[in-house]
């Protein structure tokens, strides 16, 4: 046997399977199947850490994922260290190293414990008041101290050597929770023919049967029935059982995220196995069977090590075979704690007294207590406890006053009732409702295809739970479309003793009125006094109380504390508890590692890398690449001896003098098709589209509702009911989402279909005076003359024998064509065009040259010359806004008075007085360089380049009232000097647009 507190004959672990682990450097023994918590208690250790704010000694409160206290730093070697691991969840493996947190120099003697003496100065909300003054002290004094003190564990600094997996899976029925309810629902659904996934966060299924020993199903103990049911499910082809798997997030359309701990319990895991696996499940139906969470009692010094939930003590005893103490006191407002007392006493543990705040407990309970020789103190309360690093005694008396009595104990178990675990239901956007009869919040109307069953739905009776779960599983399978093969017969249950069925006790506990520390939220050191102070300070919303006190904001997200905080606030406000409301339950249900979320997306795989079909050719011809979103784009093509500026200058000259080839594949492309396609574009863009003829193109501007520019691009009408829409490279996904969102929510009556075709087309831009000459011999079926195909036209034909959509358009101001061909032919067509272009003196050019050339013509780039606060008028694009259209997205926002004032920042050209000075993008613009600091900024530089074609620097910027300042001198203050600039028009070359026609 391992550990002094192991009880022979108790528990379900095999004593012969021993393990070794260390805690704070001390080597200890455990049994295979132990959690770190059960192994520590078996070795007589209750002190496991220190609280966040006051550094008070803390031990295990629970035996499950709701644990707020026993958070450990766990490692298997120097490179594999994880902070803030819940000891009640972490399984012991041979060689595990656990270290306590938030203490120095040791756990028993912690200098931070001085905070406890200063606790009167750290009342709720003290940080909101203390750190506001003096303002100058924040950066130098407050922030460094707060950052040093923040958190419980220390984040690892070494790279994570493990790998993680991601699996997307579909099923008919997802069952969350492997207790009696979840197993019954899964069996019923599976026998009905549904594809079923059952997940449970524990290593074994069974739920409450881990601690409950008085329930029988078909004459079999509940635990044995659960294991047999699980074996039956595992043997079925249409079922997947996932243990050690937590459902932590319930998103829209029945998308549920699960995280599986694959190797966290293994001493020497196979390197081929992932450490954790993220399951992204899309289910037709979801069955929520998440049970209930026991609440603690609120009384003075209820946080000492050795004080824990009654269900935890019962789990440690009945499942792990470990007694939480040799002399265990019981404090309760609920029948279920009596069962824990009886189990302990029958195992040979001394139980000095059961203290029940209720004046008249069930006579059957009283009789059983007398039979076992346990004293019962009904109508009384635990008023205080003593002990330093472990509880030593409990002070008992009537809450109303009078004589008290000290009872020696080395552990104290408690129960204030049970709270249905409605977290998954709440995440599904369901609204909980208050059940007056049972005094608890329960799931209301389900807004997604899901159902809550068992204890999480307020069902207390075991027989009723199983029958209801079987029916729910059967109906879920049917709703998922399964053709029912056969029905599953639910087992007959002999209900557990009556005390196990009571799920709701007092919301608080006697002693909550005390002015000493009666803790509500253990991890964040929130007391009942703090909740009351928050209400007195004017926090009448429970959400405000939460933020003022941090109640429920710890890693356990208030699983044990939320209802207590709510009850105390309701009492202070003299309101019924449901009127005060309930805080929001958000994902994740329990903390999830960054590794599980990030998965393979790190290092070279941090972000998907997208390459165009011409990438290989560009790489072979010396292109230097830049990252634009997820795309690798050719930045510039340096020749021998050229730096970037020389290469860009050469490319800029060549395009304007001869021609240039540019890879424009990355531009977003969306096919808008349907009888109402033109009407849809009328609503999405500022322009009008009804009169655009097939074969013609138009530049379009898309706004947000507030009237600011969202994206732009050229749209070609391929047919009466078909448009080819282009977007910016970075804007492609969001524009597609933007369109789809409006189509589905605002304009669902329109007969329109949207398809992203960005990857379908390779795009080659040929720009320059010789562009037509380069492509003409390769094009079939298209007349390229100015008369037949003027600027802003689109034609369909063939090039190099390949189907093409050929656009006559330009982003450089030169005569230009954009060749769209199926992506598979992109490189071949590019090579054929290059074979024509190179002998004519043309060049391949990159994005930097493209930026310079478009700036010379005053063409904007959304996101560079706009910043989310620029309107079409600000950008000088009012000509692209239809004046007679009655409606489009952003029309009302555009008409706000503050967006029409002439003093708004407007896009203008900026020419430095010294032509060789190139402004910095982002540099601020002022009207008076001699004003005192801080200066009044009237704008900033958005684009700035050296223009080889202009022989000088050019720039654009947004300046308040900019158009009225043309010809005026403004100033750009820089660290070394102030630069004079003249406000000009945004077009710096070919103002008449003659070059567009070649």
Tab-separated table of C-alpha atoms in Angstrom, residues 487-693:
chain	number	residue	atom	x	y	z
A	487	UNK	CA	-35.074	0.481	-28.824
A	488	UNK	CA	-32.767	0.219	-25.835
A	489	UNK	CA	-34.401	-0.902	-22.613
A	490	UNK	CA	-33.332	1.250	-19.692
A	491	UNK	CA	-32.228	-0.731	-16.610
A	492	UNK	CA	-34.385	-0.868	-13.541
A	493	UNK	CA	-32.870	1.214	-10.796
A	494	UNK	CA	-32.908	0.856	-7.072
A	495	UNK	CA	-32.567	4.497	-6.070
A	496	UNK	CA	-29.666	5.575	-3.975
A	497	UNK	CA	-30.422	6.332	-0.316
A	498	UNK	CA	-32.635	9.387	0.065
A	499	UNK	CA	-29.841	11.734	1.061
A	500	UNK	CA	-28.111	11.281	-2.286
A	501	UNK	CA	-31.117	12.608	-4.151
A	502	UNK	CA	-31.242	16.037	-2.521
A	503	UNK	CA	-29.606	18.413	-4.973
A	504	UNK	CA	-30.239	21.817	-3.464
A	505	UNK	CA	-29.427	23.138	-0.047
A	506	UNK	CA	-28.913	26.601	1.347
A	507	UNK	CA	-27.355	29.073	-1.071
A	508	UNK	CA	-25.142	30.434	1.624
A	509	UNK	CA	-24.265	29.255	5.073
A	510	UNK	CA	-24.385	30.406	8.618
A	511	UNK	CA	-21.456	32.575	9.361
A	512	UNK	CA	-21.714	34.435	6.066
A	513	UNK	CA	-22.637	37.528	8.074
A	514	UNK	CA	-19.302	37.544	9.852
A	515	UNK	CA	-16.854	40.363	9.277
A	516	UNK	CA	-13.869	38.002	9.203
A	517	UNK	CA	-12.796	36.141	6.090
A	518	UNK	CA	-15.641	33.928	4.911
A	519	UNK	CA	-14.531	32.981	1.411
A	520	UNK	CA	-16.813	32.832	-1.592
A	521	UNK	CA	-14.211	32.606	-4.386
A	522	UNK	CA	-11.167	30.771	-3.060
A	523	UNK	CA	-8.639	31.399	-5.820
A	524	UNK	CA	-9.172	35.152	-5.988
A	525	UNK	CA	-9.670	35.584	-2.220
A	526	UNK	CA	-13.160	37.049	-2.589
A	527	UNK	CA	-15.069	37.066	0.699
A	528	UNK	CA	-18.714	37.553	1.594
A	529	UNK	CA	-17.669	40.930	2.973
A	530	UNK	CA	-16.303	41.891	-0.463
A	531	UNK	CA	-19.620	41.086	-2.151
A	532	UNK	CA	-21.465	43.235	0.376
A	533	UNK	CA	-18.984	46.068	-0.082
A	534	UNK	CA	-19.487	45.965	-3.850
A	535	UNK	CA	-23.248	46.389	-3.434
A	536	UNK	CA	-22.738	49.257	-0.971
A	537	UNK	CA	-20.412	50.896	-3.508
A	538	UNK	CA	-23.260	50.939	-6.035
A	539	UNK	CA	-22.623	47.720	-7.954
A	540	UNK	CA	-26.216	46.581	-8.349
A	541	UNK	CA	-25.694	44.472	-11.470
A	542	UNK	CA	-24.227	41.034	-10.816
A	543	UNK	CA	-21.856	41.621	-13.762
A	544	UNK	CA	-20.579	44.762	-12.040
A	545	UNK	CA	-20.234	42.898	-8.746
A	546	UNK	CA	-18.234	40.248	-10.568
A	547	UNK	CA	-15.786	42.759	-11.999
A	548	UNK	CA	-15.509	44.859	-8.839
A	549	UNK	CA	-14.705	41.838	-6.668
A	550	UNK	CA	-13.306	39.401	-9.310
A	551	UNK	CA	-15.752	36.789	-7.983
A	552	UNK	CA	-16.033	34.028	-10.582
A	553	UNK	CA	-13.093	35.324	-12.639
A	554	UNK	CA	-10.570	32.699	-11.533
A	555	UNK	CA	-9.534	29.663	-13.579
A	556	UNK	CA	-12.574	27.733	-12.287
A	557	UNK	CA	-14.874	30.493	-13.634
A	558	UNK	CA	-16.997	30.522	-10.512
A	559	UNK	CA	-18.171	26.929	-10.675
A	560	UNK	CA	-18.441	26.820	-6.884
A	561	UNK	CA	-18.687	30.540	-6.119
A	562	UNK	CA	-21.130	32.134	-8.569
A	563	UNK	CA	-24.355	31.153	-6.815
A	564	UNK	CA	-22.980	32.215	-3.416
A	565	UNK	CA	-21.984	35.630	-4.769
A	566	UNK	CA	-25.375	35.991	-6.392
A	567	UNK	CA	-27.233	35.023	-3.199
A	568	UNK	CA	-25.276	37.459	-1.040
A	569	UNK	CA	-25.802	40.293	-3.534
A	570	UNK	CA	-29.531	39.497	-3.706
A	571	UNK	CA	-29.735	39.594	0.079
A	572	UNK	CA	-27.998	42.989	0.162
A	573	UNK	CA	-30.261	44.362	-2.560
A	574	UNK	CA	-33.331	42.866	-0.890
A	575	UNK	CA	-34.362	41.329	-4.198
A	576	UNK	CA	-35.368	37.808	-5.169
A	577	UNK	CA	-32.308	35.979	-6.432
A	578	UNK	CA	-33.501	35.577	-10.058
A	579	UNK	CA	-34.087	39.340	-10.347
A	580	UNK	CA	-30.406	39.991	-9.715
A	581	UNK	CA	-29.544	37.832	-12.723
A	582	UNK	CA	-26.714	35.460	-13.501
A	583	UNK	CA	-23.288	36.079	-15.015
A	584	UNK	CA	-22.522	34.739	-18.468
A	585	UNK	CA	-20.841	31.353	-18.918
A	586	UNK	CA	-18.288	31.604	-21.696
A	587	UNK	CA	-15.937	29.161	-23.361
A	588	UNK	CA	-13.706	27.503	-22.423
A	589	UNK	CA	-15.497	25.469	-19.780
A	590	UNK	CA	-12.131	24.695	-18.182
A	591	UNK	CA	-8.711	26.118	-19.092
A	592	UNK	CA	-7.360	24.827	-22.399
A	593	UNK	CA	-3.684	24.832	-23.333
A	594	UNK	CA	-2.380	27.091	-26.061
A	595	UNK	CA	-0.904	23.979	-27.673
A	596	UNK	CA	-4.307	22.380	-28.148
A	597	UNK	CA	-5.703	25.542	-29.733
A	598	UNK	CA	-2.688	26.492	-31.842
A	599	UNK	CA	-2.075	22.854	-32.811
A	600	UNK	CA	0.209	22.554	-35.855
A	601	UNK	CA	0.127	26.302	-36.446
A	602	UNK	CA	3.559	27.181	-35.112
A	603	UNK	CA	7.020	27.661	-36.520
A	604	UNK	CA	6.871	27.339	-40.293
A	605	UNK	CA	3.229	26.342	-39.956
A	606	UNK	CA	2.221	29.308	-37.808
A	607	UNK	CA	0.152	30.605	-40.698
A	608	UNK	CA	-0.743	28.867	-43.958
A	609	UNK	CA	1.569	29.931	-46.770
A	610	UNK	CA	-0.161	30.572	-50.064
A	611	UNK	CA	1.825	30.675	-53.296
A	612	UNK	CA	0.652	31.674	-56.739
A	613	UNK	CA	1.083	29.344	-59.756
A	614	UNK	CA	3.952	31.570	-60.936
A	615	UNK	CA	5.868	31.374	-57.650
A	616	UNK	CA	8.424	28.856	-58.948
A	617	UNK	CA	9.249	30.982	-61.990
A	618	UNK	CA	9.500	34.116	-59.865
A	619	UNK	CA	11.792	32.385	-57.392
A	620	UNK	CA	14.007	31.100	-60.209
A	621	UNK	CA	14.289	34.642	-61.606
A	622	UNK	CA	15.567	36.092	-58.350
A	623	UNK	CA	12.390	37.581	-56.886
A	624	UNK	CA	12.534	38.764	-53.305
A	625	UNK	CA	9.227	37.923	-51.619
A	626	UNK	CA	7.114	39.701	-49.043
A	627	UNK	CA	4.230	38.357	-46.984
A	628	UNK	CA	0.884	39.907	-47.871
A	629	UNK	CA	-1.701	38.267	-45.681
A	630	UNK	CA	-0.977	34.569	-46.175
A	631	UNK	CA	0.396	35.082	-49.686
A	632	UNK	CA	4.017	35.112	-50.775
A	633	UNK	CA	4.219	37.932	-53.298
A	634	UNK	CA	7.160	38.947	-55.464
A	635	UNK	CA	8.366	42.219	-53.915
A	636	UNK	CA	11.007	43.153	-56.482
A	637	UNK	CA	13.426	41.443	-58.924
A	638	UNK	CA	16.981	42.620	-58.265
A	639	UNK	CA	19.655	42.129	-60.906
A	640	UNK	CA	23.312	41.638	-60.133
A	641	UNK	CA	24.659	44.538	-58.084
A	642	UNK	CA	21.242	46.132	-57.502
A	643	UNK	CA	19.789	46.937	-54.117
A	644	UNK	CA	16.065	47.208	-53.601
A	645	UNK	CA	15.819	50.903	-54.514
A	646	UNK	CA	17.828	50.477	-57.702
A	647	UNK	CA	15.747	47.473	-58.750
A	648	UNK	CA	12.460	49.281	-58.091
A	649	UNK	CA	13.637	52.396	-59.954
A	650	UNK	CA	14.566	50.279	-62.967
A	651	UNK	CA	11.257	48.423	-62.912
A	652	UNK	CA	9.274	51.680	-62.647
A	653	UNK	CA	11.074	53.170	-65.677
A	654	UNK	CA	10.699	50.007	-67.719
A	655	UNK	CA	6.937	49.718	-67.176
A	656	UNK	CA	6.341	53.290	-68.337
A	657	UNK	CA	8.811	53.100	-71.216
A	658	UNK	CA	8.109	49.576	-72.483
A	659	UNK	CA	6.055	47.133	-70.428
A	660	UNK	CA	6.025	45.078	-67.270
A	661	UNK	CA	4.530	41.785	-66.152
A	662	UNK	CA	3.009	41.529	-62.706
A	663	UNK	CA	1.589	38.545	-60.841
A	664	UNK	CA	-1.853	39.725	-59.640
A	665	UNK	CA	-3.214	36.290	-58.769
A	666	UNK	CA	-3.601	37.184	-55.095
A	667	UNK	CA	-6.364	39.701	-55.763
A	668	UNK	CA	-9.644	38.465	-54.301
A	669	UNK	CA	-12.154	37.207	-56.858
A	670	UNK	CA	-15.826	36.521	-56.213
A	671	UNK	CA	-18.378	35.252	-58.715
A	672	UNK	CA	-21.767	36.898	-58.139
A	673	UNK	CA	-24.430	35.026	-60.085
A	674	UNK	CA	-28.198	35.095	-60.277
A	675	UNK	CA	-31.195	36.953	-61.674
A	676	UNK	CA	-30.827	39.600	-58.942
A	677	UNK	CA	-27.029	39.917	-59.116
A	678	UNK	CA	-27.096	43.537	-60.326
A	679	UNK	CA	-29.627	44.510	-57.661
A	680	UNK	CA	-27.441	42.863	-55.013
A	681	UNK	CA	-24.349	44.798	-56.147
A	682	UNK	CA	-26.431	47.988	-56.145
A	683	UNK	CA	-26.976	47.405	-52.438
A	684	UNK	CA	-23.407	46.377	-51.631
A	685	UNK	CA	-21.515	49.098	-53.568
A	686	UNK	CA	-21.857	52.867	-53.760
A	687	UNK	CA	-22.029	52.699	-57.562
A	688	UNK	CA	-24.964	51.821	-59.764
A	689	UNK	CA	-24.773	48.571	-61.760
A	690	UNK	CA	-28.022	48.325	-63.692
A	691	UNK	CA	-26.710	50.151	-66.755
A	692	UNK	CA	-23.330	48.407	-66.906
A	693	UNK	CA	-23.364	46.394	-70.115
